[in-house]
Amino acid sequence: MITKILKKIKYYIKKMFIYIKKAWVKYHFMIPLSVWKNFFRKYKTPIFINPDNERDYNRWIKKNKIKSKYKKLEYNPLISVVIPVYNVDPKHLKACLKSILSQSYKNFEICIADDNSTNKDTITTLKKFEKKYKNIKVVYRKTNGHISRASNSALRLAKGEFIAMIDNDDIISKYAFYEMVKVLNDDKTIDFIYTDEDKVDLNGVRKGVHFKADYSPDTLLSCNYFCHLTLLRTSILKKIGGWKPGYEGAQDHDLFLRFVEQTDKIYHIPKVLYTWRMVEGSTSISIDNKSYAIEAEYKTLKDTLKRRNLNAIIHHNPNKLPNWIEYKFKGNPKVSIIIPAKEKIDVLTSCIDSIYSKTTYKNFEIIIVDNGSKSKKTFNEYNKLLKCHDNIKLVNADIEFNYSKLNNIGVENSNGEYLLFLNNDTKVITPNWLEIMIGYASLSHIGAVGAKLYFEDNTIQSAGIVLSYELIAADAFKHYADGPGLYGRFILPYNYSAVCGACLMVSKEKYLNIAGWNEELKIAYNDVDFCLRLLKKGYYNVLVPTVSLYHFESLSRGQDSDYKKVKRLAQEQAYMRDHWKDLLLRDPFYNDNYVKINPFMLTNSKHR
């Protein structure tokens, strides 16, 4: 009893410090009355847990078991489960087949292609299941052709309107097919469905959960985040020729990239409906287990870029994944770097010095939008900059501070084809930052391009922005140590709803398409609003972490700590909730399972 009491005291002390820190960082303890209710409500919620922690994740699974009340469906398409088999352990094969046969949705068939297995127990197991169940079909290949040819052999057996892809030693949730068909009953035009997934080791411990975003084209090109479980319309799958031999190890990624070129009717179910078994030699443990997959990934990207008529460099390491893409652009377009500033000239000159000393791309102009500086020192430094550099403009904007308006004034005085909005409290790290950002901004489907930003101590300041109704927006992975990041988010381009305006590039054409920055949002959330208006127009925003800068956050303006600023912040929060309610309640580039007030974390509470 004493131990339980002590643990509870420790728990609430820890929580108290978490929220004291939040009260200081966000409000400097000057919390408006309207916020207190939310603050107390948050305090009642459990401490956030990291899904990478095996023990915590397994506890979370138990509290969040997927339960689907089976309701009669009007539309019941036949699902053909395609499974290539080669020398799989009979124990794992049985578990896989039983998990499919126990589905609550019954209109399915299992199409298996044995790829000339030499393990007699594997063949015996297949024959037993084939004999016992009428909805199991097996073709026994006479030669080993590897996974793509075997998958195509299984596909030829399929009669279903949709194909489900399942590995021969993995397991699926009892409600997997029902959840998918339920979606199809709401919209019969959907061609592709994918779900969240996790892994299980040989001791039965669940781990490595992958909570995915909704369809993200740049993320998909970066890596096969669709993976498992997937449901594909058979007619499209056959139209593109199924799996391509010679791409083994990346055959599914290649298939998905070709498939999404045929349709945009793609749906994500944010539920863990698939569990990937971690067996020796599997890529579920390490991609190094199949070194040929590294070359197959490179080949897949190379073919995809050629097929899409995109000029790009694939940064490829033949010894390891991932590859990342740098797009080449036509001509020598000018970039207008727009920097609002007021006083604090040392901060600005540090920023500008880093641009000139680091930047390899030369066709740029810098437009300093001065917001009413008065000091002699500031203007002396301005004069020095103007004398030293013939591509700097100084624009006077002696108005009440309005970050959006200052940026718009900068654009009015710009000549660039591409606009780079940059805070004065930043410092360039990546020499070819402009080339990389122009490459992405030049793509027809891309809106805003963001960079990975660091604090001075080299921890992450922002690597994308996550939306929520409570906080409006939060920088992803704030104060995280650098490294590959969650599923490669610190090294691969990922789509987000919004990126940080401290370093944001967009083509002038797309800027004009959304009528620039929203001047109703003078200080806060204007970058988020800017990105969401691009999103509304059908563009995708992307975080490109191979572009890095330091961002000495709020160094130029300071924190919003006085009552007037806090009141203004509350008004701008109200504006965002009023105009972007649907996206704040559900960020399509963030997973519903994560909590909204601490990005990429879970809670111990039930929320399904």
Coordinates of C-alpha atoms in Angstrom, one line a residue:
M1 CA 0.0 0.0 0.0
I2 CA 2.8 2.4 0.9
T3 CA 4.6 1.6 -2.3
K4 CA 1.5 2.3 -4.3
I5 CA 1.0 5.7 -2.5
L6 CA 4.6 6.7 -3.1
K7 CA 4.3 5.8 -6.8
K8 CA 1.2 7.9 -7.1
I9 CA 2.9 10.8 -5.4
K10 CA 5.9 10.5 -7.8
Y11 CA 3.5 10.3 -10.7
Y12 CA 1.7 13.6 -9.9
I13 CA 4.9 15.4 -9.0
K14 CA 6.3 14.5 -12.4
K15 CA 3.1 15.7 -14.1
M16 CA 3.2 18.9 -12.1
F17 CA 6.7 19.7 -13.4
I18 CA 5.6 18.9 -17.0
Y19 CA 2.8 21.4 -16.9
I20 CA 4.7 24.0 -15.0
K21 CA 7.2 23.9 -17.8
K22 CA 4.4 24.2 -20.4
A23 CA 2.9 27.2 -18.5
W24 CA 6.3 28.9 -18.5
V25 CA 7.3 28.1 -22.1
K26 CA 3.9 29.0 -23.7
Y27 CA 2.5 31.7 -21.4
H28 CA 5.3 32.8 -19.0
F29 CA 2.7 32.0 -16.3
M30 CA 0.5 34.8 -17.6
I31 CA -2.3 32.4 -18.4
P32 CA -5.6 33.9 -19.6
L33 CA -8.7 32.9 -17.7
S34 CA -10.1 31.2 -20.9
V35 CA -7.2 28.8 -20.9
W36 CA -7.3 27.7 -17.2
K37 CA -10.1 25.2 -17.9
N38 CA -8.1 23.5 -20.6
F39 CA -5.0 23.6 -18.4
F40 CA -6.8 21.8 -15.5
R41 CA -8.3 19.3 -18.0
K42 CA -4.9 18.5 -19.4
Y43 CA -3.5 18.0 -15.9
K44 CA -6.0 15.2 -15.3
T45 CA -4.8 13.3 -18.3
P46 CA -2.1 10.7 -18.0
I47 CA 1.6 11.4 -18.7
F48 CA 2.6 11.0 -22.3
I49 CA 4.4 7.7 -23.3
N50 CA 6.8 7.0 -26.1
P51 CA 5.4 4.3 -28.5
D52 CA 9.0 3.1 -29.0
N53 CA 9.0 1.9 -25.4
E54 CA 8.0 -1.8 -25.7
R55 CA 6.5 -2.1 -22.2
D56 CA 4.4 1.1 -22.5
Y57 CA 3.3 0.2 -26.1
N58 CA 2.1 -3.2 -25.0
R59 CA 0.2 -1.6 -22.1
W60 CA -1.3 0.8 -24.6
I61 CA -2.4 -2.1 -26.9
K62 CA -4.3 -3.8 -24.1
K63 CA -6.2 -0.6 -23.3
N64 CA -6.8 0.2 -27.0
K65 CA -7.9 -3.1 -28.4
I66 CA -9.7 -2.8 -31.7
K67 CA -13.3 -3.8 -31.3
S68 CA -15.6 -3.5 -34.3
K69 CA -19.3 -4.2 -33.9
Y70 CA -20.1 -6.2 -37.0
K71 CA -22.9 -4.6 -38.9
K72 CA -24.5 -6.0 -42.1
L73 CA -23.0 -4.3 -45.1
E74 CA -24.8 -3.6 -48.3
Y75 CA -21.6 -3.9 -50.4
N76 CA -19.6 -7.1 -49.9
P77 CA -16.9 -7.4 -52.5
L78 CA -14.8 -10.5 -52.8
I79 CA -11.3 -10.0 -51.4
S80 CA -8.5 -12.2 -52.9
V81 CA -5.6 -12.5 -50.4
V82 CA -2.3 -12.9 -52.3
I83 CA 0.4 -14.8 -50.5
P84 CA 3.8 -15.9 -52.0
V85 CA 5.3 -18.8 -50.0
Y86 CA 8.9 -20.1 -49.9
N87 CA 10.2 -22.5 -47.2
V88 CA 8.3 -20.6 -44.5
D89 CA 8.3 -22.1 -41.0
P90 CA 5.0 -24.1 -40.9
K91 CA 4.3 -22.7 -37.4
H92 CA 4.3 -19.2 -38.7
L93 CA 2.4 -20.1 -41.9
K94 CA -0.4 -21.7 -39.9
A95 CA -0.6 -18.6 -37.7
C96 CA -0.9 -16.4 -40.7
L97 CA -3.6 -18.5 -42.4
K98 CA -5.6 -18.9 -39.2
S99 CA -5.6 -15.1 -38.7
I100 CA -7.1 -14.7 -42.1
L101 CA -9.6 -17.6 -41.8
S102 CA -10.9 -16.1 -38.5
Q103 CA -11.9 -12.8 -40.1
S104 CA -15.2 -11.4 -39.1
Y105 CA -15.8 -10.5 -42.8
K106 CA -16.2 -13.7 -44.7
N107 CA -16.3 -12.9 -48.4
F108 CA -12.6 -13.6 -49.2
E109 CA -10.4 -16.2 -50.8
I110 CA -6.8 -17.0 -50.2
C111 CA -4.5 -17.3 -53.3
I112 CA -1.2 -18.9 -52.5
A113 CA 1.8 -19.5 -54.8
D114 CA 4.4 -21.8 -53.5
D115 CA 7.7 -20.8 -55.1
N116 CA 9.1 -24.3 -55.4
S117 CA 9.8 -24.8 -51.6
T118 CA 12.4 -27.4 -50.7
N119 CA 11.0 -27.6 -47.1
K120 CA 8.6 -30.6 -47.2
D121 CA 6.8 -29.4 -44.0
T122 CA 5.9 -26.2 -45.8
I123 CA 4.3 -28.2 -48.7
T124 CA 2.5 -30.5 -46.3
T125 CA 1.0 -27.6 -44.4
L126 CA -0.2 -26.0 -47.6
K127 CA -1.8 -29.2 -48.8
K128 CA -3.6 -29.7 -45.5
F129 CA -5.1 -26.2 -45.6
E130 CA -5.9 -26.4 -49.3
K131 CA -7.8 -29.7 -48.7
K132 CA -9.7 -28.5 -45.6
Y133 CA -10.8 -25.0 -46.8
K134 CA -12.6 -24.4 -50.1
N135 CA -11.6 -20.8 -50.2
I136 CA -7.9 -21.6 -50.3
K137 CA -6.2 -22.0 -53.7
V138 CA -2.6 -23.0 -54.1
V139 CA -0.4 -23.1 -57.2
Y140 CA 2.9 -25.0 -56.9
R141 CA 5.5 -23.4 -59.0
K142 CA 8.0 -25.8 -60.6
T143 CA 10.9 -23.4 -60.5
N144 CA 11.9 -20.8 -58.0
G145 CA 11.3 -17.3 -59.4
H146 CA 11.5 -15.2 -56.3
I147 CA 8.8 -13.1 -54.7
S148 CA 7.6 -11.0 -57.7
R149 CA 7.0 -14.0 -60.0
A150 CA 5.4 -15.9 -57.1
S151 CA 3.1 -13.0 -56.3
N152 CA 2.0 -12.8 -59.9
S153 CA 1.3 -16.5 -60.0
A154 CA -0.9 -16.1 -56.9
L155 CA -2.5 -13.0 -58.6
R156 CA -3.5 -15.2 -61.6
L157 CA -5.6 -17.3 -59.2
A158 CA -7.5 -14.3 -57.9
K159 CA -11.2 -13.7 -58.8
G160 CA -11.8 -10.9 -56.3
E161 CA -12.6 -7.3 -56.9
F162 CA -9.8 -6.4 -54.5
I163 CA -6.4 -7.8 -53.6
A164 CA -5.1 -7.9 -50.1
M165 CA -1.3 -8.3 -49.7
I166 CA -0.1 -10.3 -46.7
D167 CA 3.3 -11.9 -46.0
N168 CA 3.3 -15.6 -45.3
D169 CA 4.4 -15.4 -41.7
D170 CA 2.5 -12.3 -40.5
I171 CA -0.8 -12.0 -38.8
I172 CA -3.8 -9.6 -39.2
S173 CA -6.5 -8.3 -36.8
K174 CA -9.7 -10.2 -36.7
Y175 CA -11.5 -7.1 -38.0
A176 CA -9.0 -6.1 -40.7
F177 CA -11.1 -7.0 -43.8
Y178 CA -14.3 -5.7 -42.1
E179 CA -12.7 -2.3 -41.4
M180 CA -11.6 -2.0 -45.0
V181 CA -14.9 -3.1 -46.5
K182 CA -16.8 -0.7 -44.2
V183 CA -14.7 2.1 -45.7
L184 CA -15.7 0.9 -49.2
N185 CA -19.3 0.9 -48.3
D186 CA -19.0 4.7 -47.6
D187 CA -17.2 5.3 -50.8
K188 CA -17.1 2.6 -53.6
T189 CA -14.7 4.7 -55.7
I190 CA -11.7 4.0 -53.4
D191 CA -9.0 2.0 -55.1
F192 CA -6.4 1.6 -52.4
I193 CA -6.6 1.2 -48.6
Y194 CA -3.7 0.9 -46.2
T195 CA -3.5 0.6 -42.4
D196 CA -1.2 1.1 -39.5
E197 CA 1.0 -1.8 -38.4
D198 CA 3.4 -3.1 -35.8
K199 CA 5.8 -6.0 -35.2
V200 CA 6.1 -8.9 -33.0
D201 CA 9.3 -10.7 -31.9
L202 CA 9.7 -14.4 -31.4
N203 CA 8.8 -14.0 -27.7
G204 CA 5.4 -12.5 -28.6
V205 CA 6.4 -8.9 -27.6
R206 CA 4.7 -6.3 -29.8
K207 CA 7.0 -3.3 -30.8
G208 CA 8.0 -1.1 -33.7
V209 CA 4.5 0.4 -34.2
H210 CA 4.1 2.5 -37.4
F211 CA 1.3 5.0 -37.0
K212 CA 1.1 6.5 -40.5
A213 CA -0.2 9.7 -42.1
D214 CA -2.8 9.9 -44.8
Y215 CA -1.6 9.8 -48.4
S216 CA 1.6 11.7 -48.7
P217 CA 3.2 11.5 -52.1
D218 CA 6.6 12.8 -51.2
T219 CA 6.8 10.6 -48.1
L220 CA 5.9 7.6 -50.3
L221 CA 8.7 8.4 -52.8
S222 CA 11.1 8.7 -49.9
C223 CA 10.2 5.4 -48.4
N224 CA 7.5 2.6 -48.6
Y225 CA 5.5 3.9 -45.7
F226 CA 2.3 2.1 -47.0
C227 CA 3.9 -1.3 -46.4
H228 CA 1.1 -3.4 -44.6
L229 CA -1.8 -4.0 -44.6
T230 CA -2.9 -2.9 -48.1
L231 CA -6.0 -3.5 -50.2
L232 CA -5.8 -2.8 -54.0
R233 CA -8.3 -2.7 -56.7
T234 CA -7.6 -5.8 -58.9
S235 CA -8.4 -4.1 -62.2
I236 CA -5.7 -1.4 -61.6
L237 CA -3.2 -4.0 -60.3
K238 CA -3.6 -6.1 -63.4
K239 CA -3.5 -3.0 -65.7
I240 CA 0.0 -2.1 -64.4
G241 CA 1.2 -5.6 -64.8
G242 CA 1.4 -6.7 -61.1
W243 CA 4.8 -7.1 -59.5
K244 CA 8.0 -6.5 -61.6
P245 CA 10.7 -9.2 -61.5
G246 CA 14.1 -7.8 -60.8
Y247 CA 12.9 -5.4 -58.1
E248 CA 12.9 -8.0 -55.3
G249 CA 13.4 -6.4 -51.9
A250 CA 11.6 -3.2 -53.2
Q251 CA 8.9 -5.0 -55.2
D252 CA 6.0 -3.6 -53.2
H253 CA 7.4 0.0 -53.1
D254 CA 7.8 -0.2 -56.9
L255 CA 4.2 -1.6 -57.2
F256 CA 2.7 1.2 -55.0
L257 CA 4.5 4.0 -56.9
R258 CA 3.1 2.7 -60.2
F259 CA -0.3 2.1 -58.7
V260 CA -0.7 5.7 -57.3
E261 CA 0.1 7.0 -60.8
Q262 CA -3.3 5.5 -61.8
T263 CA -5.5 6.9 -59.1
D264 CA -5.8 9.4 -56.3
K265 CA -8.5 7.4 -54.5
I266 CA -6.4 6.4 -51.6
Y267 CA -7.6 5.9 -48.0
H268 CA -5.8 5.3 -44.7
I269 CA -7.3 3.5 -41.7
P270 CA -5.4 4.7 -38.6
K271 CA -5.7 1.4 -36.8
V272 CA -3.1 -1.3 -36.2
L273 CA -4.6 -4.1 -38.3
Y274 CA -1.3 -5.9 -39.2
T275 CA 1.5 -7.4 -37.2
W276 CA 4.8 -8.1 -38.9
R277 CA 6.7 -11.0 -37.6
M278 CA 10.4 -10.4 -36.7
V279 CA 12.1 -13.6 -37.9
E280 CA 15.7 -14.1 -38.6
G281 CA 16.7 -12.7 -42.0
S282 CA 13.6 -10.5 -42.3
T283 CA 13.7 -6.8 -43.2
S284 CA 11.3 -6.3 -40.3
I285 CA 14.5 -6.5 -38.2
S286 CA 17.0 -4.8 -40.5
I287 CA 17.2 -3.9 -44.2
D288 CA 20.8 -5.2 -44.1
N289 CA 19.3 -8.7 -43.9
K290 CA 18.4 -8.2 -47.6
S291 CA 21.3 -6.1 -49.1
Y292 CA 19.9 -6.6 -52.6
A293 CA 16.9 -4.5 -51.4
I294 CA 19.1 -1.4 -51.2
E295 CA 19.9 -1.6 -54.9
A296 CA 16.3 -2.5 -55.7
E297 CA 15.2 0.7 -53.9
Y298 CA 17.6 2.8 -56.0
K299 CA 16.4 1.1 -59.2
T300 CA 12.8 1.8 -58.1
L301 CA 13.4 5.5 -57.6
K302 CA 15.4 5.8 -60.8
D303 CA 12.6 4.2 -62.8
T304 CA 9.9 6.3 -61.1
L305 CA 11.6 9.6 -61.8
K306 CA 12.1 8.6 -65.4
R307 CA 8.5 7.5 -65.8
R308 CA 7.3 10.8 -64.2
N309 CA 9.7 12.8 -66.4
L310 CA 11.4 14.4 -63.4
N311 CA 15.0 15.5 -63.5
A312 CA 16.7 14.6 -60.2
I313 CA 19.8 13.3 -58.5
I314 CA 19.3 10.2 -56.3
H315 CA 21.7 10.5 -53.3
H316 CA 22.4 6.8 -53.0
N317 CA 24.7 4.8 -50.7
P318 CA 25.1 1.3 -52.1
N319 CA 25.7 0.0 -48.5
K320 CA 22.7 1.3 -46.8
L321 CA 19.3 2.9 -47.0
P322 CA 17.8 5.4 -47.3
N323 CA 18.1 7.2 -50.6
W324 CA 17.0 10.8 -50.9
I325 CA 16.1 12.8 -54.0
E326 CA 17.4 16.2 -55.0
Y327 CA 15.3 17.7 -57.8
K328 CA 17.0 19.7 -60.6
F329 CA 15.2 22.7 -62.0
K330 CA 15.3 24.5 -65.3
G331 CA 17.3 27.7 -65.9
N332 CA 18.7 30.0 -63.3
P333 CA 15.6 31.4 -61.5
K334 CA 16.1 34.3 -59.0
V335 CA 15.2 33.7 -55.4
S336 CA 14.0 36.7 -53.3
I337 CA 15.0 36.2 -49.7
I338 CA 12.6 38.3 -47.6
I339 CA 13.7 39.2 -44.1
P340 CA 11.6 41.4 -41.8
A341 CA 13.8 43.2 -39.2
K342 CA 13.8 45.8 -36.5
E343 CA 16.9 46.9 -34.6
K344 CA 18.9 44.0 -33.2
I345 CA 21.3 44.6 -36.1
D346 CA 23.8 42.1 -34.8
V347 CA 21.3 39.3 -35.2
L348 CA 20.4 40.3 -38.8
T349 CA 24.1 40.7 -39.9
S350 CA 24.9 37.3 -38.5
C351 CA 22.0 35.9 -40.6
I352 CA 23.1 37.7 -43.8
D353 CA 26.8 36.8 -43.3
S354 CA 25.8 33.1 -43.1
I355 CA 23.9 33.5 -46.4
Y356 CA 26.8 35.0 -48.3
S357 CA 29.5 32.8 -46.7
K358 CA 27.6 29.5 -47.1
T359 CA 25.3 29.7 -50.1
T360 CA 26.5 28.1 -53.3
Y361 CA 23.6 29.3 -55.4
K362 CA 24.3 32.9 -56.6
N363 CA 21.1 34.2 -58.3
F364 CA 19.3 35.6 -55.2
E365 CA 18.4 39.0 -53.8
I366 CA 17.9 39.9 -50.2
I367 CA 15.1 42.2 -49.2
I368 CA 15.3 43.6 -45.7
V369 CA 11.9 44.9 -44.6
D370 CA 12.8 47.3 -41.8
N371 CA 9.9 47.7 -39.4
G372 CA 10.7 51.2 -37.9
S373 CA 14.3 50.9 -36.7
K374 CA 15.6 54.2 -35.2
S375 CA 19.1 53.6 -33.9
K376 CA 22.1 55.1 -35.7
K377 CA 24.0 51.8 -35.4
T378 CA 21.3 49.9 -37.3
F379 CA 21.4 52.3 -40.2
N380 CA 25.2 52.4 -40.3
E381 CA 25.2 48.6 -40.6
Y382 CA 22.5 48.8 -43.3
N383 CA 24.6 51.2 -45.3
K384 CA 27.6 48.9 -45.0
L385 CA 25.5 45.9 -46.3
L386 CA 24.2 48.0 -49.2
K387 CA 27.7 49.0 -50.2
C388 CA 29.2 45.5 -49.9
H389 CA 26.4 43.7 -51.8
D390 CA 24.6 44.9 -54.9
N391 CA 21.8 42.4 -54.4
I392 CA 20.4 43.7 -51.1
K393 CA 17.4 46.0 -51.0
L394 CA 16.3 48.0 -47.9
V395 CA 12.5 48.6 -47.7
N396 CA 11.1 50.9 -45.1
A397 CA 7.9 49.7 -43.4
D398 CA 7.5 51.9 -40.3
I399 CA 4.2 50.4 -39.3
E400 CA 2.7 48.5 -36.3
F401 CA 4.4 45.1 -36.2
N402 CA 2.5 42.7 -38.5
Y403 CA 4.7 39.8 -39.7
S404 CA 2.3 38.9 -42.5
K405 CA 2.1 42.5 -43.8
L406 CA 5.9 42.9 -43.7
N407 CA 6.3 39.7 -45.8
N408 CA 3.7 41.0 -48.3
I409 CA 5.5 44.3 -48.5
G410 CA 8.8 42.4 -49.2
V411 CA 7.1 40.5 -52.0
E412 CA 5.8 43.7 -53.6
N413 CA 9.5 44.8 -53.8
S414 CA 10.8 41.5 -55.1
N415 CA 11.9 40.3 -58.5
G416 CA 12.3 36.6 -57.8
E417 CA 10.5 33.7 -59.3
Y418 CA 10.8 32.0 -55.9
L419 CA 10.2 33.6 -52.5
L420 CA 12.1 32.5 -49.4
F421 CA 10.7 33.9 -46.2
L422 CA 13.4 33.9 -43.6
N423 CA 13.6 35.0 -40.0
N424 CA 16.4 37.4 -39.1
D425 CA 17.3 35.1 -36.1
T426 CA 18.4 32.2 -38.4
K427 CA 21.8 31.0 -39.6
V428 CA 22.4 28.9 -42.7
I429 CA 24.1 25.5 -42.3
T430 CA 23.6 23.7 -45.6
P431 CA 25.6 25.3 -48.5
N432 CA 23.3 24.1 -51.3
W433 CA 20.1 25.0 -49.4
L434 CA 18.6 27.2 -52.1
E435 CA 19.2 24.6 -54.9
I436 CA 17.5 21.9 -52.9
M437 CA 14.5 24.1 -51.9
I438 CA 14.0 25.5 -55.4
G439 CA 14.0 21.9 -56.7
Y440 CA 11.1 21.0 -54.5
A441 CA 9.3 24.3 -54.9
S442 CA 9.4 23.9 -58.7
L443 CA 7.3 20.7 -58.6
S444 CA 3.8 21.3 -59.7
H445 CA 2.2 19.5 -56.7
I446 CA 4.3 21.2 -54.0
G447 CA 3.2 24.3 -52.1
A448 CA 5.5 25.4 -49.2
V449 CA 8.9 23.9 -48.7
G450 CA 10.4 23.9 -45.1
A451 CA 13.7 23.2 -43.6
K452 CA 15.0 21.4 -40.5
L453 CA 15.7 24.0 -37.9
Y454 CA 18.1 23.6 -34.9
F455 CA 18.5 25.3 -31.6
E456 CA 22.0 26.6 -30.8
D457 CA 22.7 23.4 -28.8
N458 CA 22.1 21.3 -32.0
T459 CA 18.8 19.8 -30.9
I460 CA 15.8 20.1 -33.1
Q461 CA 13.8 23.3 -33.0
S462 CA 11.3 22.4 -35.7
A463 CA 11.1 19.5 -38.2
G464 CA 7.5 20.1 -39.4
I465 CA 4.4 21.3 -37.8
V466 CA 1.6 19.3 -36.2
L467 CA -1.9 20.7 -35.9
S468 CA -4.3 20.4 -33.0
Y469 CA -7.4 22.1 -31.8
E470 CA -6.0 22.8 -28.4
L471 CA -2.6 24.2 -29.3
I472 CA -3.3 25.1 -32.9
A473 CA 0.2 24.1 -34.0
A474 CA 3.2 22.6 -32.5
D475 CA 6.8 22.2 -33.8
A476 CA 7.4 18.5 -34.3
F477 CA 10.3 16.9 -32.4
K478 CA 11.2 20.0 -30.5
H479 CA 14.4 19.5 -28.4
Y480 CA 15.0 16.0 -29.9
A481 CA 18.5 15.0 -30.5
D482 CA 19.5 14.8 -34.2
G483 CA 19.7 11.4 -36.0
P484 CA 17.6 9.5 -38.5
G485 CA 14.4 10.4 -36.6
L486 CA 11.1 8.6 -36.4
Y487 CA 10.9 6.5 -39.6
G488 CA 13.6 8.7 -41.2
R489 CA 11.9 12.0 -40.6
F490 CA 15.1 13.8 -39.9
I491 CA 16.8 12.7 -43.1
L492 CA 14.0 12.1 -45.7
P493 CA 11.4 14.6 -47.2
Y494 CA 8.1 14.2 -45.4
N495 CA 4.7 15.8 -46.1
Y496 CA 3.2 17.9 -43.3
S497 CA 0.2 20.1 -43.1
A498 CA 2.4 23.0 -42.4
V499 CA 6.1 23.9 -42.1
C500 CA 7.8 26.6 -40.0
G501 CA 7.7 30.1 -41.5
A502 CA 11.2 30.9 -40.1
C503 CA 12.5 29.4 -43.4
L504 CA 9.8 28.8 -46.0
M505 CA 10.1 28.8 -49.7
V506 CA 7.2 29.0 -52.3
S507 CA 7.0 29.9 -55.9
K508 CA 5.7 33.4 -56.5
E509 CA 3.0 31.9 -58.7
K510 CA 1.6 29.8 -55.9
Y511 CA 2.0 32.7 -53.4
L512 CA -0.2 34.9 -55.7
N513 CA -2.6 32.0 -56.1
I514 CA -3.4 32.2 -52.4
A515 CA -3.1 36.1 -52.3
G516 CA -0.1 36.1 -50.0
W517 CA 0.1 36.2 -46.3
N518 CA -3.0 36.7 -44.2
E519 CA -2.7 40.2 -42.6
E520 CA -5.4 39.4 -40.1
L521 CA -2.9 37.2 -38.4
K522 CA -0.3 39.8 -37.3
I523 CA 2.1 37.6 -35.3
A524 CA 1.1 34.1 -34.5
Y525 CA 0.0 31.2 -36.7
N526 CA 0.4 33.2 -40.0
D527 CA 2.8 30.6 -41.4
V528 CA 0.4 27.8 -40.5
D529 CA -2.5 29.7 -42.1
F530 CA -0.3 30.3 -45.2
C531 CA 0.4 26.6 -45.5
L532 CA -3.2 25.5 -45.0
R533 CA -4.4 27.8 -47.7
L534 CA -1.9 26.2 -50.0
L535 CA -3.2 22.8 -48.9
K536 CA -6.7 23.9 -49.6
K537 CA -5.7 24.7 -53.1
G538 CA -4.6 21.2 -53.6
Y539 CA -0.8 21.6 -53.1
Y540 CA 1.3 19.4 -50.7
N541 CA 3.6 21.0 -48.2
V542 CA 6.9 19.3 -47.6
L543 CA 9.7 19.3 -44.9
V544 CA 13.1 18.7 -46.5
P545 CA 15.4 17.9 -43.7
T546 CA 18.5 17.8 -45.8
V547 CA 18.2 21.6 -45.6
S548 CA 19.3 22.8 -42.2
L549 CA 19.5 26.2 -40.4
Y550 CA 19.9 27.4 -36.9
H551 CA 16.9 29.2 -35.6
F552 CA 17.5 31.2 -32.4
E553 CA 13.8 31.2 -31.7
S554 CA 12.2 34.5 -30.6
L555 CA 15.6 36.1 -30.3
S556 CA 14.5 39.1 -32.3
R557 CA 11.0 39.6 -30.8
G558 CA 11.2 37.9 -27.4
Q559 CA 8.5 35.8 -25.8
D560 CA 4.8 36.7 -25.7
S561 CA 4.7 37.4 -22.0
D562 CA 2.7 40.5 -21.3
Y563 CA -1.1 40.5 -21.0
K564 CA -1.7 42.5 -24.2
K565 CA 0.3 39.9 -26.2
V566 CA -1.4 37.0 -24.5
K567 CA -4.8 38.5 -25.3
R568 CA -3.8 39.0 -28.9
L569 CA -2.5 35.4 -29.0
A570 CA -5.9 34.2 -27.8
Q571 CA -7.6 36.2 -30.5
E572 CA -5.4 34.6 -33.2
Q573 CA -6.0 31.2 -31.8
A574 CA -9.8 31.9 -32.0
Y575 CA -9.3 32.9 -35.6
M576 CA -7.6 29.7 -36.5
R577 CA -10.2 27.5 -34.7
D578 CA -12.9 29.3 -36.5
H579 CA -11.3 29.1 -40.0
W580 CA -9.5 25.8 -39.8
K581 CA -11.6 23.7 -37.4
D582 CA -11.7 20.5 -39.5
L583 CA -7.9 20.4 -40.0
L584 CA -7.2 21.3 -36.4
L585 CA -9.5 18.5 -35.2
R586 CA -7.8 16.0 -37.6
D587 CA -4.5 16.7 -39.1
P588 CA -4.3 14.4 -42.2
F589 CA -0.5 14.3 -42.0
Y590 CA -0.5 13.2 -38.4
N591 CA -1.9 10.0 -37.0
D592 CA -5.1 9.9 -34.9
N593 CA -3.5 7.6 -32.4
Y594 CA -1.0 10.1 -31.2
V595 CA -2.0 12.7 -28.6
K596 CA -2.6 16.3 -29.8
I597 CA -0.7 18.2 -27.2
N598 CA 2.6 16.4 -27.3
P599 CA 3.5 15.4 -30.9
F600 CA 4.2 11.7 -31.7
M601 CA 3.4 10.5 -28.2
L602 CA 0.7 8.3 -26.8
T603 CA -1.2 8.4 -23.5
N604 CA -2.2 5.6 -21.2
S605 CA -5.8 6.4 -21.5
K606 CA -8.4 4.7 -23.7
H607 CA -9.2 6.9 -26.7
R608 CA -10.8 4.6 -29.3

